[in-house]
Coordinates of N, CA and C in Angstrom, one line a residue:
M4 N 29.2 -6.4 3.4 CA 28.0 -5.8 4.0 C 27.2 -6.8 4.8
Q5 N 26.8 -6.3 5.9 CA 26.0 -7.2 6.8 C 24.5 -7.1 6.4
S6 N 23.8 -8.2 6.5 CA 22.4 -8.3 6.1 C 21.6 -7.5 7.1
P7 N 20.5 -6.9 6.7 CA 19.7 -6.1 7.7 C 18.9 -7.1 8.6
K8 N 18.5 -6.7 9.7 CA 17.7 -7.5 10.6 C 16.3 -7.5 10.0
I9 N 15.8 -8.7 9.9 CA 14.5 -9.0 9.3 C 13.4 -9.1 10.4
N10 N 12.3 -8.3 10.2 CA 11.2 -8.4 11.1 C 11.5 -8.1 12.6
L11 N 12.2 -7.0 12.8 CA 12.4 -6.6 14.2 C 11.0 -6.3 14.7
P12 N 10.7 -6.9 15.9 CA 9.3 -6.8 16.4 C 8.7 -5.4 16.5
T13 N 9.4 -4.4 17.0 CA 8.9 -3.1 17.0 C 8.7 -2.4 15.7
V14 N 9.6 -2.7 14.8 CA 9.5 -2.1 13.4 C 8.3 -2.8 12.7
H15 N 8.2 -4.1 12.8 CA 7.1 -4.9 12.2 C 5.8 -4.3 12.7
A16 N 5.7 -4.1 14.0 CA 4.4 -3.6 14.6 C 4.1 -2.2 14.0
E17 N 5.1 -1.4 13.8 CA 4.8 0.0 13.2 C 4.3 -0.1 11.8
V18 N 4.9 -1.0 11.0 CA 4.5 -1.1 9.6 C 3.1 -1.8 9.5
L19 N 2.9 -2.8 10.4 CA 1.6 -3.4 10.4 C 0.5 -2.3 10.7
A20 N 0.7 -1.5 11.7 CA -0.2 -0.4 12.0 C -0.4 0.5 10.9
A21 N 0.6 0.9 10.2 CA 0.5 1.8 9.0 C -0.3 1.1 7.9
F22 N 0.0 -0.2 7.7 CA -0.7 -0.9 6.6 C -2.2 -1.0 7.0
E23 N -2.5 -1.3 8.2 CA -3.9 -1.4 8.6 C -4.6 -0.1 8.5
R24 N -3.9 1.0 8.8 CA -4.5 2.3 8.7 C -4.8 2.6 7.2
Y25 N -3.9 2.2 6.4 CA -4.1 2.4 4.9 C -5.3 1.6 4.4
E26 N -5.4 0.3 4.9 CA -6.5 -0.5 4.4 C -7.8 0.1 4.9
K27 N -7.9 0.6 6.1 CA -9.1 1.2 6.6 C -9.5 2.4 5.8
A28 N -8.5 3.2 5.5 CA -8.7 4.4 4.7 C -9.2 4.1 3.3
L29 N -8.6 3.0 2.7 CA -9.0 2.5 1.4 C -10.4 2.1 1.3
V30 N -10.9 1.3 2.2 CA -12.3 0.8 2.1 C -13.3 1.9 2.5
E31 N -12.8 2.9 3.3 CA -13.7 4.0 3.7 C -13.6 5.2 2.7
N32 N -12.7 5.1 1.7 CA -12.4 6.1 0.8 C -12.0 7.4 1.5
D33 N -11.2 7.3 2.5 CA -10.6 8.4 3.2 C -9.4 8.9 2.4
V34 N -9.7 9.8 1.5 CA -8.6 10.3 0.5 C -7.5 11.0 1.3
E35 N -7.9 11.8 2.3 CA -6.9 12.5 3.1 C -5.8 11.6 3.7
V36 N -6.3 10.5 4.3 CA -5.3 9.6 4.9 C -4.6 8.8 3.8
L37 N -5.2 8.4 2.7 CA -4.5 7.7 1.6 C -3.4 8.6 1.1
D38 N -3.7 9.9 0.9 CA -2.7 10.8 0.4 C -1.6 11.0 1.4
E39 N -1.9 11.0 2.6 CA -0.9 11.2 3.7 C 0.1 10.0 3.7
L40 N -0.4 8.8 3.4 CA 0.4 7.6 3.6 C 1.2 7.3 2.3
F41 N 1.1 8.0 1.3 CA 2.0 7.9 0.1 C 3.1 9.0 0.3
W42 N 4.3 8.6 0.0 CA 5.4 9.6 0.1 C 5.2 10.7 -0.9
N43 N 5.3 11.9 -0.5 CA 5.1 13.1 -1.3 C 6.4 13.4 -2.1
S44 N 6.6 12.6 -3.2 CA 7.8 12.7 -3.9 C 7.5 12.4 -5.4
E45 N 8.3 13.0 -6.3 CA 8.3 12.7 -7.7 C 8.7 11.2 -7.9
H46 N 9.4 10.6 -7.0 CA 9.9 9.3 -7.1 C 8.9 8.2 -6.8
T47 N 7.8 8.6 -6.2 CA 6.7 7.6 -5.8 C 6.0 7.2 -7.0
L48 N 5.6 5.9 -7.0 CA 4.8 5.4 -8.1 C 3.8 4.4 -7.7
R49 N 2.7 4.3 -8.5 CA 1.7 3.3 -8.2 C 1.2 2.7 -9.5
Y50 N 1.4 1.4 -9.7 CA 0.8 0.7 -10.9 C -0.5 0.1 -10.4
G51 N -1.6 0.6 -11.0 CA -2.9 0.1 -10.7 C -3.4 -0.9 -11.7
V52 N -4.6 -1.3 -11.6 CA -5.2 -2.3 -12.5 C -5.2 -1.8 -13.9
A53 N -5.5 -0.5 -14.1 CA -5.6 0.1 -15.4 C -4.9 1.4 -15.6
E54 N -4.0 1.7 -14.6 CA -3.3 3.0 -14.7 C -1.8 2.8 -14.2
N55 N -0.9 3.6 -14.7 CA 0.4 3.7 -14.2 C 0.6 5.2 -13.8
L56 N 0.9 5.3 -12.5 CA 0.9 6.7 -11.9 C 2.3 7.0 -11.5
Y57 N 2.9 8.0 -12.0 CA 4.3 8.4 -11.6 C 4.3 9.7 -10.9
G58 N 4.8 9.7 -9.7 CA 4.9 10.9 -8.9 C 3.6 11.1 -8.0
Y59 N 3.9 11.7 -6.8 CA 2.8 11.9 -5.9 C 1.6 12.7 -6.5
P60 N 1.8 13.8 -7.2 CA 0.6 14.5 -7.8 C -0.3 13.6 -8.6
A61 N 0.3 12.7 -9.4 CA -0.6 11.8 -10.2 C -1.4 10.8 -9.4
I62 N -0.7 10.4 -8.3 CA -1.4 9.4 -7.4 C -2.5 10.1 -6.7
A63 N -2.3 11.4 -6.2 CA -3.3 12.1 -5.5 C -4.5 12.5 -6.4
E64 N -4.2 12.8 -7.6 CA -5.3 13.1 -8.6 C -6.1 11.9 -8.8
F65 N -5.5 10.7 -9.0 CA -6.2 9.5 -9.2 C -7.2 9.2 -8.0
R66 N -6.6 9.4 -6.8 CA -7.5 9.2 -5.5 C -8.6 10.1 -5.5
A67 N -8.4 11.4 -5.9 CA -9.5 12.4 -5.8 C -10.6 12.1 -6.8
N68 N -10.3 11.4 -7.8 CA -11.3 11.2 -8.9 C -11.9 9.8 -9.0
R69 N -11.4 8.9 -8.1 CA -11.9 7.5 -8.2 C -13.2 7.4 -7.5
P70 N -14.1 6.5 -8.0 CA -15.4 6.3 -7.3 C -15.2 5.8 -5.9
G71 N -16.0 6.2 -5.0 CA -15.9 5.9 -3.6 C -16.8 4.9 -3.0
Q72 N -17.5 4.2 -3.9 CA -18.5 3.2 -3.4 C -18.0 1.8 -3.7
A73 N -18.5 0.8 -2.9 CA -18.3 -0.6 -3.1 C -16.8 -0.9 -3.0
L74 N -16.1 -0.4 -2.0 CA -14.7 -0.6 -1.8 C -14.4 -1.7 -0.8
Q75 N -15.4 -2.3 -0.1 CA -15.1 -3.3 0.9 C -14.5 -4.5 0.2
R76 N -13.6 -5.1 0.9 CA -12.9 -6.3 0.5 C -12.4 -7.1 1.6
R77 N -12.0 -8.3 1.4 CA -11.4 -9.1 2.4 C -9.9 -9.4 2.0
L78 N -9.0 -9.3 2.9 CA -7.6 -9.6 2.7 C -7.3 -11.0 3.1
V79 N -6.4 -11.7 2.3 CA -5.9 -13.0 2.6 C -4.5 -13.0 2.3
N80 N -3.8 -13.9 3.0 CA -2.3 -14.2 2.7 C -1.5 -12.9 2.8
T81 N -1.8 -12.1 3.8 CA -1.0 -10.8 3.9 C 0.4 -11.2 4.5
V82 N 1.4 -10.6 3.9 CA 2.8 -10.9 4.4 C 3.5 -9.5 4.5
I83 N 3.9 -9.1 5.7 CA 4.6 -7.9 5.9 C 6.0 -8.3 6.3
T84 N 7.0 -7.8 5.6 CA 8.4 -8.1 6.0 C 9.2 -6.8 6.1
T85 N 9.9 -6.6 7.2 CA 10.7 -5.4 7.4 C 12.2 -5.8 7.3
Y86 N 12.9 -4.8 6.7 CA 14.3 -5.0 6.5 C 15.1 -3.9 7.2
G87 N 15.7 -4.2 8.3 CA 16.3 -3.2 9.1 C 15.2 -2.3 9.8
E88 N 15.4 -1.1 10.0 CA 14.5 -0.2 10.7 C 13.8 0.8 9.8
D89 N 14.1 0.8 8.5 CA 13.6 1.9 7.7 C 12.9 1.5 6.4
L90 N 12.8 0.2 6.1 CA 12.3 -0.3 4.8 C 11.4 -1.6 5.1
A91 N 10.3 -1.7 4.4 CA 9.4 -2.8 4.5 C 8.6 -3.1 3.2
T92 N 8.2 -4.3 3.1 CA 7.2 -4.6 2.0 C 5.9 -5.2 2.6
A93 N 4.8 -4.9 2.0 CA 3.5 -5.5 2.4 C 2.9 -6.0 1.1
N94 N 2.6 -7.3 1.2 CA 2.0 -8.0 0.1 C 0.7 -8.7 0.6
T95 N -0.3 -8.6 -0.2 CA -1.6 -9.2 0.2 C -2.4 -9.6 -1.0
E96 N -3.3 -10.5 -0.8 CA -4.4 -10.8 -1.8 C -5.7 -10.2 -1.3
F97 N -6.6 -9.8 -2.2 CA -7.8 -9.3 -1.8 C -9.0 -9.9 -2.6
L98 N -10.1 -10.1 -1.9 CA -11.3 -10.7 -2.5 C -12.4 -9.6 -2.4
R99 N -13.1 -9.3 -3.5 CA -14.2 -8.4 -3.5 C -15.2 -9.0 -4.5
D100 N -16.4 -9.3 -4.0 CA -17.4 -10.0 -4.9 C -16.7 -11.2 -5.6
H101 N -16.6 -11.1 -6.9 CA -16.0 -12.2 -7.7 C -14.7 -11.9 -8.2
V102 N -14.0 -10.9 -7.6 CA -12.7 -10.4 -8.0 C -11.7 -10.9 -7.0
H103 N -10.6 -11.4 -7.6 CA -9.4 -11.8 -6.8 C -8.2 -11.0 -7.3
G104 N -7.6 -10.2 -6.4 CA -6.6 -9.4 -6.8 C -5.4 -9.5 -5.8
R105 N -4.3 -8.8 -6.2 CA -3.1 -8.7 -5.4 C -2.6 -7.3 -5.3
Q106 N -2.0 -7.0 -4.2 CA -1.5 -5.7 -3.9 C -0.1 -5.8 -3.2
S107 N 0.8 -5.1 -3.7 CA 2.1 -5.0 -3.1 C 2.5 -3.6 -2.9
Q108 N 3.2 -3.3 -1.7 CA 3.6 -2.0 -1.4 C 5.0 -2.1 -0.8
T109 N 5.8 -1.1 -1.1 CA 7.1 -0.8 -0.5 C 6.9 0.4 0.4
W110 N 7.3 0.2 1.7 CA 7.1 1.2 2.7 C 8.5 1.7 3.1
M111 N 8.7 3.0 3.4 CA 9.9 3.6 3.8 C 9.6 4.5 5.0
R112 N 10.5 4.4 6.0 CA 10.4 5.3 7.1 C 10.9 6.7 6.7
T113 N 10.1 7.7 6.9 CA 10.4 9.1 6.6 C 10.3 9.9 7.9
P114 N 10.8 11.2 7.8 CA 10.6 12.0 9.0 C 9.2 12.1 9.5
E115 N 8.2 12.0 8.5 CA 6.8 12.1 8.8 C 6.2 10.8 9.3
G116 N 6.9 9.7 9.2 CA 6.4 8.4 9.5 C 6.5 7.4 8.3
W117 N 5.9 6.3 8.4 CA 6.0 5.3 7.3 C 5.1 5.7 6.2
R118 N 5.7 5.6 5.0 CA 5.1 6.1 3.7 C 5.3 5.0 2.6
V119 N 4.2 4.9 1.8 CA 4.3 4.0 0.6 C 5.1 4.7 -0.4
V120 N 6.2 4.1 -0.9 CA 7.0 4.7 -2.0 C 6.8 4.0 -3.3
A121 N 6.2 2.8 -3.3 CA 5.9 2.1 -4.6 C 4.7 1.1 -4.2
A122 N 3.8 1.1 -5.2 CA 2.6 0.2 -5.0 C 2.3 -0.4 -6.3
H123 N 1.7 -1.6 -6.3 CA 1.3 -2.3 -7.5 C 0.0 -3.1 -7.1
V124 N -1.0 -2.9 -8.0 CA -2.3 -3.7 -7.8 C -2.6 -4.4 -9.1
S125 N -2.9 -5.6 -9.0 CA -3.3 -6.4 -10.2 C -4.4 -7.4 -9.9
L126 N -5.1 -7.8 -10.9 CA -6.2 -8.8 -10.7 C -5.7 -10.2 -11.2
M127 N -6.2 -11.2 -10.6 CA -5.9 -12.6 -11.0 C -6.9 -12.9 -12.1
P128 N -6.5 -13.8 -13.0 CA -7.4 -14.2 -14.0 C -8.6 -15.0 -13.4
K129 N -9.7 -15.0 -14.0 CA -10.9 -15.7 -13.5 C -10.5 -17.2 -13.3
G130 N -11.0 -17.7 -12.2 CA -10.7 -19.1 -11.9 C -9.4 -19.4 -11.2
S131 N -8.6 -18.3 -10.9 CA -7.4 -18.5 -10.2 C -7.6 -18.6 -8.7

């Protein structure tokens, strides 16, 4: 099996744009865009700081009920890697007030565009 082409420039630009759109929607609590950018499938999952969400309906319900204030944050050490033309990962650290966290996403090209198929958010221990 031949290895996929890593970080094809046009594919990388597409995923970066989708990732930036997601981040903007996240800090603005634009639930409609956040829901759009997750793959509408029972196979989609999101592990959050305090919740494990299996399937698109659970993720959408979480988004609809989460507080929408104080969501601003600063991203550092963001790494987006594309594998071929249809799969990518986005990993970043975020800083908010005195919180240092990590976020990872797996993105897949679908007929509707790039969608998150798996996500994980965690917090770093204090002092890290």
